[in-house]
Short mmCIF file of C-alpha atoms in Angstrom, two decimals:
data_model
loop_
_atom_site.label_atom_id
_atom_site.label_comp_id
_atom_site.label_asym_id
_atom_site.label_seq_id
_atom_site.Cartn_x
_atom_site.Cartn_y
_atom_site.Cartn_z
CA MET R 1 -0.24 -0.09 0.04
CA SER R 2 0.95 3.53 -1.00
CA LYS R 3 -0.07 6.60 0.50
CA ILE R 4 0.17 9.68 -2.14
CA VAL R 5 0.12 13.25 -0.60
CA LEU R 6 -0.33 15.74 -3.75
CA THR R 7 -0.65 19.43 -4.43
CA ALA R 8 -1.67 20.91 -7.75
CA ALA R 9 -1.83 24.70 -8.81
CA SER R 10 -2.46 26.42 -11.86
CA ARG R 11 -1.92 30.30 -12.43
CA VAL R 12 -2.55 32.58 -15.00
CA GLY R 13 0.93 34.49 -14.75
CA CYS R 14 1.63 37.98 -15.25
CA VAL R 15 1.49 38.37 -18.83
CA ARG R 16 -1.77 36.35 -20.32
CA SER R 17 -5.13 37.70 -19.56
CA ASN R 18 -6.84 34.10 -19.42
CA ASN R 19 -5.59 30.83 -17.93
CA GLU R 20 -5.52 27.94 -20.84
CA ASP R 21 -3.76 25.49 -18.40
CA MET R 22 -5.78 22.74 -16.07
CA ALA R 23 -4.97 20.41 -13.96
CA LEU R 24 -6.54 17.11 -13.04
CA ALA R 25 -5.46 16.23 -9.43
CA PHE R 26 -6.70 12.75 -8.74
CA ASP R 27 -10.52 13.63 -8.42
CA LYS R 28 -10.36 17.42 -8.95
CA GLN R 29 -10.01 19.52 -12.11
CA VAL R 30 -8.06 22.66 -11.04
CA ARG R 31 -7.59 26.16 -13.10
CA SER R 32 -6.51 29.46 -11.24
CA ASP R 33 -6.60 27.68 -7.76
CA ALA R 34 -4.57 25.46 -5.69
CA TYR R 35 -5.51 22.26 -3.99
CA GLN R 36 -4.35 19.70 -1.81
CA THR R 37 -5.28 16.04 -0.99
CA GLU R 38 -3.83 12.75 0.10
CA PHE R 39 -4.95 9.16 -0.88
CA GLU R 40 -4.15 5.68 -0.40
CA THR R 41 -3.72 3.26 -3.53
CA ASP R 42 -5.38 0.42 -2.01
CA ASN R 43 -8.38 2.39 -1.79
CA ASN R 44 -8.41 2.80 -5.78
CA TYR R 45 -8.27 0.34 -8.63
CA GLN R 46 -7.46 2.99 -10.98
CA PHE R 47 -7.24 6.78 -11.32
CA VAL R 48 -5.30 9.56 -13.41
CA ILE R 49 -3.21 12.71 -12.59
CA ALA R 50 -2.47 14.90 -15.54
CA ILE R 51 -1.64 18.54 -16.84
CA ALA R 52 -2.95 19.85 -20.18
CA ASP R 53 -1.63 23.30 -21.36
CA GLY R 54 -4.16 24.56 -23.97
CA MET R 55 -3.63 26.58 -27.32
CA GLY R 56 -5.63 28.29 -29.57
CA GLY R 57 -7.11 31.93 -29.82
CA HIS R 58 -10.46 33.25 -28.05
CA ARG R 59 -10.02 31.10 -25.01
CA ALA R 60 -10.30 27.96 -27.24
CA GLY R 61 -6.99 26.75 -25.04
CA GLU R 62 -8.76 26.51 -22.33
CA VAL R 63 -11.85 24.27 -23.72
CA ALA R 64 -9.36 22.29 -25.18
CA SER R 65 -7.62 21.47 -22.09
CA GLU R 66 -10.54 21.05 -20.29
CA LEU R 67 -12.47 18.68 -22.47
CA VAL R 68 -9.48 16.79 -22.91
CA LEU R 69 -8.99 16.44 -18.90
CA SER R 70 -12.81 15.87 -18.58
CA ASN R 71 -12.95 13.22 -21.06
CA LEU R 72 -9.56 11.49 -19.70
CA HIS R 73 -10.68 11.16 -16.13
CA PHE R 74 -14.25 9.41 -17.17
CA TYR R 75 -12.17 7.30 -19.71
CA VAL R 76 -9.47 5.79 -16.80
CA ASN R 77 -12.42 5.44 -14.41
CA ASP R 78 -14.39 3.40 -16.80
CA LEU R 79 -11.75 1.19 -17.67
CA PRO R 80 -12.44 -2.47 -17.41
CA ARG R 81 -11.20 -4.69 -14.61
CA GLY R 82 -8.31 -7.10 -15.30
CA LEU R 83 -6.61 -5.56 -18.10
CA SER R 84 -2.86 -6.36 -18.66
CA SER R 85 -0.04 -3.73 -18.68
CA GLY R 86 -0.09 -4.10 -22.80
CA GLU R 87 -4.22 -3.74 -22.94
CA VAL R 88 -3.97 -0.49 -20.69
CA ILE R 89 -1.72 0.76 -23.29
CA GLU R 90 -3.93 -0.36 -26.21
CA TYR R 91 -6.51 1.41 -24.73
CA MET R 92 -4.73 4.67 -23.88
CA MET R 93 -3.72 4.63 -27.74
CA GLU R 94 -7.18 4.29 -28.71
CA TRP R 95 -8.65 7.12 -26.22
CA LEU R 96 -5.71 9.46 -27.92
CA GLN R 97 -7.21 9.10 -31.19
CA SER R 98 -11.04 9.40 -29.90
CA VAL R 99 -9.98 12.63 -27.91
CA ASN R 100 -8.13 14.17 -30.74
CA ASN R 101 -11.16 13.74 -32.96
CA MET R 102 -13.51 15.36 -30.54
CA VAL R 103 -11.12 18.42 -30.27
CA ASN R 104 -10.66 18.59 -33.79
CA SER R 105 -14.25 18.35 -34.43
CA HIS R 106 -14.91 21.21 -31.70
CA GLY R 107 -12.73 23.28 -33.61
CA SER R 108 -14.14 22.84 -36.77
CA ALA R 109 -17.69 23.34 -35.60
CA ASP R 110 -16.76 26.96 -34.01
CA PRO R 111 -14.78 29.39 -35.98
CA THR R 112 -14.08 30.82 -32.61
CA MET R 113 -11.97 27.60 -31.57
CA ARG R 114 -10.51 26.64 -34.75
CA ASP R 115 -7.18 24.86 -34.71
CA MET R 116 -7.68 24.69 -30.70
CA GLY R 117 -5.33 21.88 -29.35
CA THR R 118 -3.51 20.79 -25.91
CA THR R 119 -0.32 19.15 -24.71
CA LEU R 120 -0.70 16.34 -22.03
CA VAL R 121 1.29 14.72 -19.47
CA GLY R 122 0.30 12.46 -16.85
CA ILE R 123 0.44 9.16 -14.85
CA LEU R 124 -1.98 6.30 -14.87
CA TYR R 125 -2.33 3.86 -11.74
CA TYR R 126 -4.39 0.82 -12.64
CA ASN R 127 -4.28 -2.24 -10.32
CA GLN R 128 -0.89 -1.54 -8.72
CA HIS R 129 0.71 -0.55 -12.12
CA TYR R 130 2.08 2.79 -12.88
CA PHE R 131 2.38 4.21 -16.09
CA TRP R 132 3.29 7.84 -17.56
CA PHE R 133 2.32 9.44 -20.84
CA ASN R 134 3.00 12.53 -22.85
CA CYS R 135 1.90 14.42 -25.87
CA GLY R 136 3.83 17.62 -26.28
CA ASP R 137 6.19 19.60 -24.23
CA SER R 138 4.57 19.63 -20.78
CA ARG R 139 6.93 17.52 -18.48
CA LEU R 140 7.00 14.88 -15.71
CA TYR R 141 10.42 15.11 -13.53
CA ARG R 142 10.94 12.85 -10.75
CA LEU R 143 13.21 13.84 -7.65
CA ARG R 144 15.15 10.90 -5.78
CA GLU R 145 17.64 11.20 -3.24
CA GLY R 146 17.82 14.61 -3.72
CA HIS R 147 18.40 14.43 -7.70
CA LEU R 148 16.16 15.81 -10.35
CA LEU R 149 15.28 13.94 -13.40
CA GLN R 150 13.14 14.49 -16.50
CA LEU R 151 11.41 11.47 -17.46
CA THR R 152 9.39 12.63 -20.47
CA THR R 153 11.06 13.79 -23.76
CA ASP R 154 9.58 17.45 -25.01
CA HIS R 155 7.90 16.68 -28.40
CA SER R 156 9.19 20.22 -29.80
CA LEU R 157 11.38 21.64 -32.21
CA ASN R 158 14.23 22.55 -29.65
CA THR R 159 14.33 18.51 -29.06
CA LEU R 160 14.55 17.95 -32.71
CA THR R 161 17.09 20.42 -33.64
CA GLY R 162 18.99 20.63 -30.68
CA GLN R 163 18.80 24.42 -30.39
CA THR R 164 17.10 26.70 -28.08
CA LYS R 165 15.49 29.46 -31.07
CA HIS R 166 12.65 27.16 -31.56
CA SER R 167 10.88 28.06 -28.06
CA ASN R 168 7.45 26.78 -27.57
CA VAL R 169 7.39 25.48 -30.97
CA ILE R 170 5.76 21.96 -30.56
CA THR R 171 5.56 19.05 -33.03
CA ASN R 172 2.96 16.88 -31.43
CA CYS R 173 -0.22 17.86 -29.30
CA ILE R 174 -3.92 17.16 -29.41
CA GLY R 175 -6.39 19.00 -31.52
CA ALA R 176 -5.02 21.91 -33.62
CA GLY R 177 -5.58 19.61 -36.67
CA SER R 178 -3.48 16.83 -35.71
CA LYS R 179 -3.80 13.65 -37.41
CA ASN R 180 -0.39 11.88 -37.00
CA LEU R 181 -0.41 12.33 -33.06
CA PHE R 182 1.60 10.20 -30.88
CA LEU R 183 1.60 9.28 -27.16
CA ASP R 184 4.64 8.53 -25.21
CA ILE R 185 3.37 5.98 -22.47
CA ILE R 186 5.92 4.14 -20.31
CA GLU R 187 5.14 1.46 -17.35
CA MET R 188 6.94 2.49 -14.35
CA THR R 189 5.83 0.09 -11.95
CA GLU R 190 9.17 -1.20 -10.89
CA ASP R 191 11.07 1.93 -10.49
CA PHE R 192 7.84 3.32 -8.46
CA LEU R 193 9.52 3.85 -5.10
CA PRO R 194 8.78 5.35 -1.84
CA GLY R 195 10.37 8.48 -1.17
CA ASP R 196 10.02 9.80 -4.70
CA THR R 197 8.63 12.94 -5.20
CA TYR R 198 7.16 13.58 -8.85
CA LEU R 199 6.56 16.83 -10.37
CA LEU R 200 3.99 17.29 -13.51
CA CYS R 201 4.24 20.68 -14.71
CA SER R 202 3.32 23.02 -18.26
CA ASP R 203 6.39 24.94 -19.90
CA GLY R 204 5.07 27.87 -17.95
CA LEU R 205 7.39 26.50 -15.35
CA ASN R 206 10.47 25.08 -16.58
CA ASP R 207 10.76 27.83 -19.25
CA MET R 208 11.19 30.43 -16.25
CA VAL R 209 12.70 28.36 -13.28
CA PRO R 210 15.94 26.31 -13.95
CA ASP R 211 15.97 22.71 -13.09
CA MET R 212 18.36 23.12 -10.56
CA THR R 213 16.14 25.94 -8.87
CA ILE R 214 13.27 23.14 -8.98
CA GLU R 215 15.49 20.54 -7.90
CA HIS R 216 16.44 22.89 -4.68
CA LEU R 217 12.55 23.80 -4.15
CA LEU R 218 11.23 20.00 -4.43
CA GLY R 219 14.14 18.85 -1.93
CA GLU R 220 12.72 21.47 0.52
CA GLY R 221 9.05 20.39 0.09
CA ALA R 222 7.71 22.94 -2.31
CA SER R 223 4.20 22.46 -2.94
CA ALA R 224 2.70 22.96 -6.16
CA ASN R 225 1.79 26.90 -5.54
CA ARG R 226 5.12 27.24 -4.67
CA LEU R 227 6.59 26.25 -7.78
CA CYS R 228 4.09 28.31 -9.48
CA GLU R 229 4.82 31.43 -7.32
CA ALA R 230 8.53 30.69 -8.49
CA ALA R 231 7.85 30.81 -12.28
CA ILE R 232 5.58 34.17 -11.55
CA GLU R 233 8.47 35.64 -9.31
CA ALA R 234 10.76 35.31 -12.45
CA GLY R 235 8.31 37.03 -15.09
CA GLY R 236 5.58 34.88 -15.50
CA TYR R 237 5.38 35.03 -19.22
CA ASP R 238 2.95 32.05 -19.64
CA ASN R 239 0.32 30.28 -17.92
CA VAL R 240 1.81 27.93 -15.13
CA SER R 241 0.40 24.77 -13.47
CA ALA R 242 2.06 22.30 -11.43
CA ILE R 243 1.19 18.67 -9.63
CA VAL R 244 3.45 17.72 -6.60
CA PHE R 245 3.38 14.42 -5.63
CA LYS R 246 5.12 12.24 -2.93
CA VAL R 247 4.80 8.42 -2.61
CA HIS R 248 4.71 7.52 1.33
#
């Protein structure tokens, strides 16, 4: 049995007028708010924790991120019992295509939401098995014995070219007219250890706060809201969202 202590926060930042990010913190959607909870894995057969960073004009990005997280929450809760790890991954791949079609359909039906889309990063728990997944450039980090490690790979031009001049140009997302999108999904059950701290975040955090500073703050026990505040103190050029949870 593991106990998960979780904090989540999503903030608009200093420049944007609306918040297109959203966090799914176990049983609650969080936007422009902070939240804290704790729960035991033995009391839950399946759950998901995730962050979506929306994009698109006229508030369409915030619609896309909410659509995806709402759909993801219900989909994971409705997964049938008794699936193998491979079948869980297959179900998630099917979900990705379905939710991508849904977001694209909404964008086509309403001109104000044309080309809306969102990134997605999260952790899925299913019958004592853990998986992480990623579509876009939102990130998952792990702090273990004081050392920070980025587990996900950014789906961005920066990653493809090895340069930094393409800031915020992503190569994979849900919606935005995408047809050839993909999901990185990895089972991490055997490497999910008590004492680890995990951080999910939108690029509004890691673009503003260096990994070394994130490592230091997490080592001090910083909450998700404290990490968002650090990004805002550094300029807050984008919306910023984070989920921090520790395994006991």
